[in-house]
CSV table of C-alpha atoms in Angstrom, one decimal:
chain,number,residue,atom,x,y,z
A,1,MET,CA,-4.5,-13.6,-31.9
A,2,LEU,CA,-2.0,-15.3,-29.6
A,3,ALA,CA,-0.2,-12.0,-29.0
A,4,GLY,CA,-3.6,-10.5,-28.0
A,5,ILE,CA,-4.3,-13.3,-25.6
A,6,ALA,CA,-0.8,-13.1,-24.1
A,7,ALA,CA,-1.1,-9.4,-23.6
A,8,SER,CA,-4.5,-9.8,-21.9
A,9,LEU,CA,-3.1,-12.5,-19.7
A,10,ALA,CA,-0.1,-10.3,-18.7
A,11,VAL,CA,-2.4,-7.4,-17.9
A,12,GLY,CA,-4.6,-9.7,-15.8
A,13,LEU,CA,-1.6,-11.1,-13.9
A,14,ALA,CA,-0.2,-7.6,-13.2
A,15,ALA,CA,-3.6,-6.5,-11.9
A,16,ARG,CA,-3.8,-9.6,-9.7
A,17,ALA,CA,-0.3,-9.0,-8.3
A,18,GLN,CA,-1.3,-5.4,-7.4
A,19,THR,CA,-4.3,-6.6,-5.4
A,20,SER,CA,-3.4,-10.0,-4.2
A,21,ALA,CA,-1.6,-8.9,-1.0
A,22,PRO,CA,-3.1,-5.7,0.3
A,23,SER,CA,-1.3,-4.5,3.4
A,24,ASP,CA,-1.0,-1.5,5.7
A,25,ARG,CA,2.2,0.5,6.1
A,26,LYS,CA,3.7,-2.2,8.4
A,27,GLY,CA,3.3,-4.9,5.8
A,28,VAL,CA,0.5,-6.6,7.8
A,29,ALA,CA,-2.7,-7.4,5.8
A,30,MET,CA,-5.5,-5.0,6.4
A,31,ARG,CA,-8.5,-7.3,7.0
A,32,LEU,CA,-12.0,-6.8,8.3
A,33,ARG,CA,-14.6,-9.1,9.8
A,34,LEU,CA,-18.2,-8.3,8.7
A,35,ALA,CA,-21.3,-9.8,10.3
A,36,PHE,CA,-25.0,-9.5,9.7
A,37,ALA,CA,-28.0,-11.8,9.7
A,38,ASP,CA,-26.1,-14.8,11.0
A,39,GLN,CA,-23.5,-14.3,8.2
A,40,GLU,CA,-19.9,-13.7,9.2
A,41,PHE,CA,-17.2,-13.1,6.5
A,42,THR,CA,-14.0,-11.3,6.0
A,43,ALA,CA,-12.6,-8.8,3.5
A,44,THR,CA,-9.0,-7.9,2.7
A,45,LEU,CA,-8.5,-4.2,2.0
A,46,GLU,CA,-6.5,-2.6,-0.8
A,47,ASP,CA,-3.5,-0.4,0.2
A,48,ASN,CA,-5.1,2.9,-0.7
A,49,PRO,CA,-6.0,6.1,1.3
A,50,SER,CA,-9.7,5.4,1.3
A,51,ALA,CA,-9.3,1.8,2.6
A,52,ARG,CA,-6.9,3.0,5.3
A,53,ASP,CA,-9.4,5.7,6.3
A,54,LEU,CA,-12.1,3.1,6.6
A,55,LEU,CA,-9.9,1.0,8.8
A,56,SER,CA,-9.4,4.0,11.1
A,57,THR,CA,-13.2,4.1,11.7
A,58,VAL,CA,-13.7,0.5,12.9
A,59,PRO,CA,-15.3,-1.0,14.9
A,60,LEU,CA,-18.6,0.2,13.2
A,61,ASP,CA,-22.2,-0.7,13.8
A,62,LEU,CA,-24.2,0.2,10.7
A,63,THR,CA,-27.3,-1.0,8.8
A,64,ILE,CA,-26.9,-3.0,5.6
A,65,ASP,CA,-29.7,-3.1,3.0
A,66,ASP,CA,-30.3,-4.2,-0.5
A,67,TYR,CA,-29.8,-1.7,-3.3
A,68,ALA,CA,-30.6,-2.3,-7.0
A,69,THR,CA,-30.2,-5.9,-8.0
A,70,ASN,CA,-26.4,-6.3,-7.5
A,71,GLU,CA,-25.3,-4.8,-4.2
A,72,LYS,CA,-25.8,-4.2,-0.6
A,73,ILE,CA,-25.1,-0.8,0.9
A,74,ALA,CA,-24.3,0.6,4.3
A,75,TYR,CA,-24.0,4.3,5.1
A,76,LEU,CA,-20.9,5.3,7.1
A,77,PRO,CA,-21.0,7.8,9.9
A,78,ARG,CA,-18.6,10.2,8.0
A,79,LYS,CA,-17.2,10.5,4.5
A,80,LEU,CA,-13.9,8.8,3.7
A,81,THR,CA,-11.0,10.5,1.9
A,82,GLU,CA,-11.1,10.3,-1.9
A,83,GLU,CA,-7.4,10.9,-2.2
A,84,GLY,CA,-5.9,8.7,-5.0
A,85,SER,CA,-9.3,7.6,-6.3
A,86,GLY,CA,-10.0,7.1,-10.0
A,87,ALA,CA,-11.2,4.6,-12.5
A,88,PHE,CA,-10.3,0.9,-11.9
A,89,GLY,CA,-11.0,-2.2,-13.9
A,90,ASN,CA,-11.6,-5.9,-13.2
A,91,GLU,CA,-15.0,-5.2,-11.5
A,92,ARG,CA,-16.5,-8.3,-10.2
A,93,PRO,CA,-18.8,-9.7,-7.5
A,94,GLY,CA,-17.1,-9.7,-4.1
A,95,ASP,CA,-15.7,-6.2,-4.5
A,96,LEU,CA,-16.0,-3.9,-1.4
A,97,CYS,CA,-16.3,-0.3,-2.6
A,98,TYR,CA,-17.0,3.2,-1.3
A,99,TYR,CA,-19.4,5.4,-3.2
A,100,ALA,CA,-18.1,8.9,-2.3
A,101,PRO,CA,-21.1,11.0,-3.5
A,102,TRP,CA,-23.4,9.2,-1.0
A,103,GLY,CA,-20.9,8.3,1.7
A,104,ASN,CA,-21.7,4.6,1.7
A,105,LEU,CA,-20.1,1.2,1.4
A,106,ALA,CA,-21.1,-0.9,-1.6
A,107,LEU,CA,-20.7,-4.7,-1.4
A,108,PHE,CA,-21.3,-6.2,-4.8
A,109,TYR,CA,-22.8,-9.7,-5.2
A,110,ALA,CA,-23.4,-9.4,-9.0
A,111,GLY,CA,-21.8,-7.7,-12.0
A,112,TYR,CA,-21.3,-4.0,-12.0
A,113,ARG,CA,-19.3,-1.3,-13.8
A,114,TRP,CA,-17.1,1.4,-12.4
A,115,SER,CA,-18.8,4.8,-12.1
A,116,ARG,CA,-17.5,8.2,-11.1
A,117,GLY,CA,-17.1,8.4,-7.3
A,118,LEU,CA,-16.8,4.6,-6.8
A,119,ILE,CA,-13.6,3.6,-5.0
A,120,ARG,CA,-12.6,0.0,-4.6
A,121,LEU,CA,-11.6,-0.6,-1.0
A,122,GLY,CA,-10.9,-4.4,-1.2
A,123,ARG,CA,-12.4,-7.8,-1.8
A,124,LEU,CA,-14.5,-10.3,0.2
A,125,ASP,CA,-12.5,-13.3,1.1
A,126,GLY,CA,-14.0,-16.7,0.2
A,127,GLY,CA,-16.8,-15.4,-2.1
A,128,PHE,CA,-19.8,-13.2,-2.0
A,129,GLU,CA,-22.4,-15.7,-1.0
A,130,PRO,CA,-23.1,-14.1,2.4
A,131,LEU,CA,-24.4,-11.1,0.5
A,132,LEU,CA,-27.2,-13.1,-1.1
A,133,VAL,CA,-29.3,-13.0,2.1
A,134,GLY,CA,-32.0,-10.4,1.3
A,135,GLY,CA,-33.2,-7.7,3.6
A,136,LYS,CA,-32.2,-5.0,6.0
A,137,PHE,CA,-30.0,-5.9,9.0
A,138,PRO,CA,-27.6,-4.5,11.6
A,139,LEU,CA,-24.1,-4.8,10.3
A,140,ARG,CA,-21.0,-5.1,12.5
A,141,ILE,CA,-17.5,-4.3,11.0
A,142,GLU,CA,-14.3,-5.0,13.0
A,143,ARG,CA,-10.6,-5.1,12.3
A,144,LEU,CA,-9.0,-8.5,12.2
A,145,SER,CA,-5.7,-8.6,14.0
């Protein structure tokens, strides 16, 4: 039993190490500022082709809206690359993802499971509480320098 716990802990720490310091090719963290409905928050992007492609599109003015009971979505003006996509684990509230079949961002504020076409782009910094504001709003996304 202890060996199983130790193995789970090692896997969790390895996953955290892979996602704890996302950066672009220059070693500078890729971060975004998102704002809607008097909510302003930041997200740190993963170092993957889809996240870099998203970063190349900002600034963006989109519309964010509730979807299902666990996420907010916003449709992008164009589809992002799916290069390097595939299943991922450790899904949790605060994930910023791209749903390739529909071409939209998905910002999760409750539990979810990976599904085909879902690509994790990054994580919200400081929690997912801003996403709990219900309704449809203009959304502004900018790069943080």
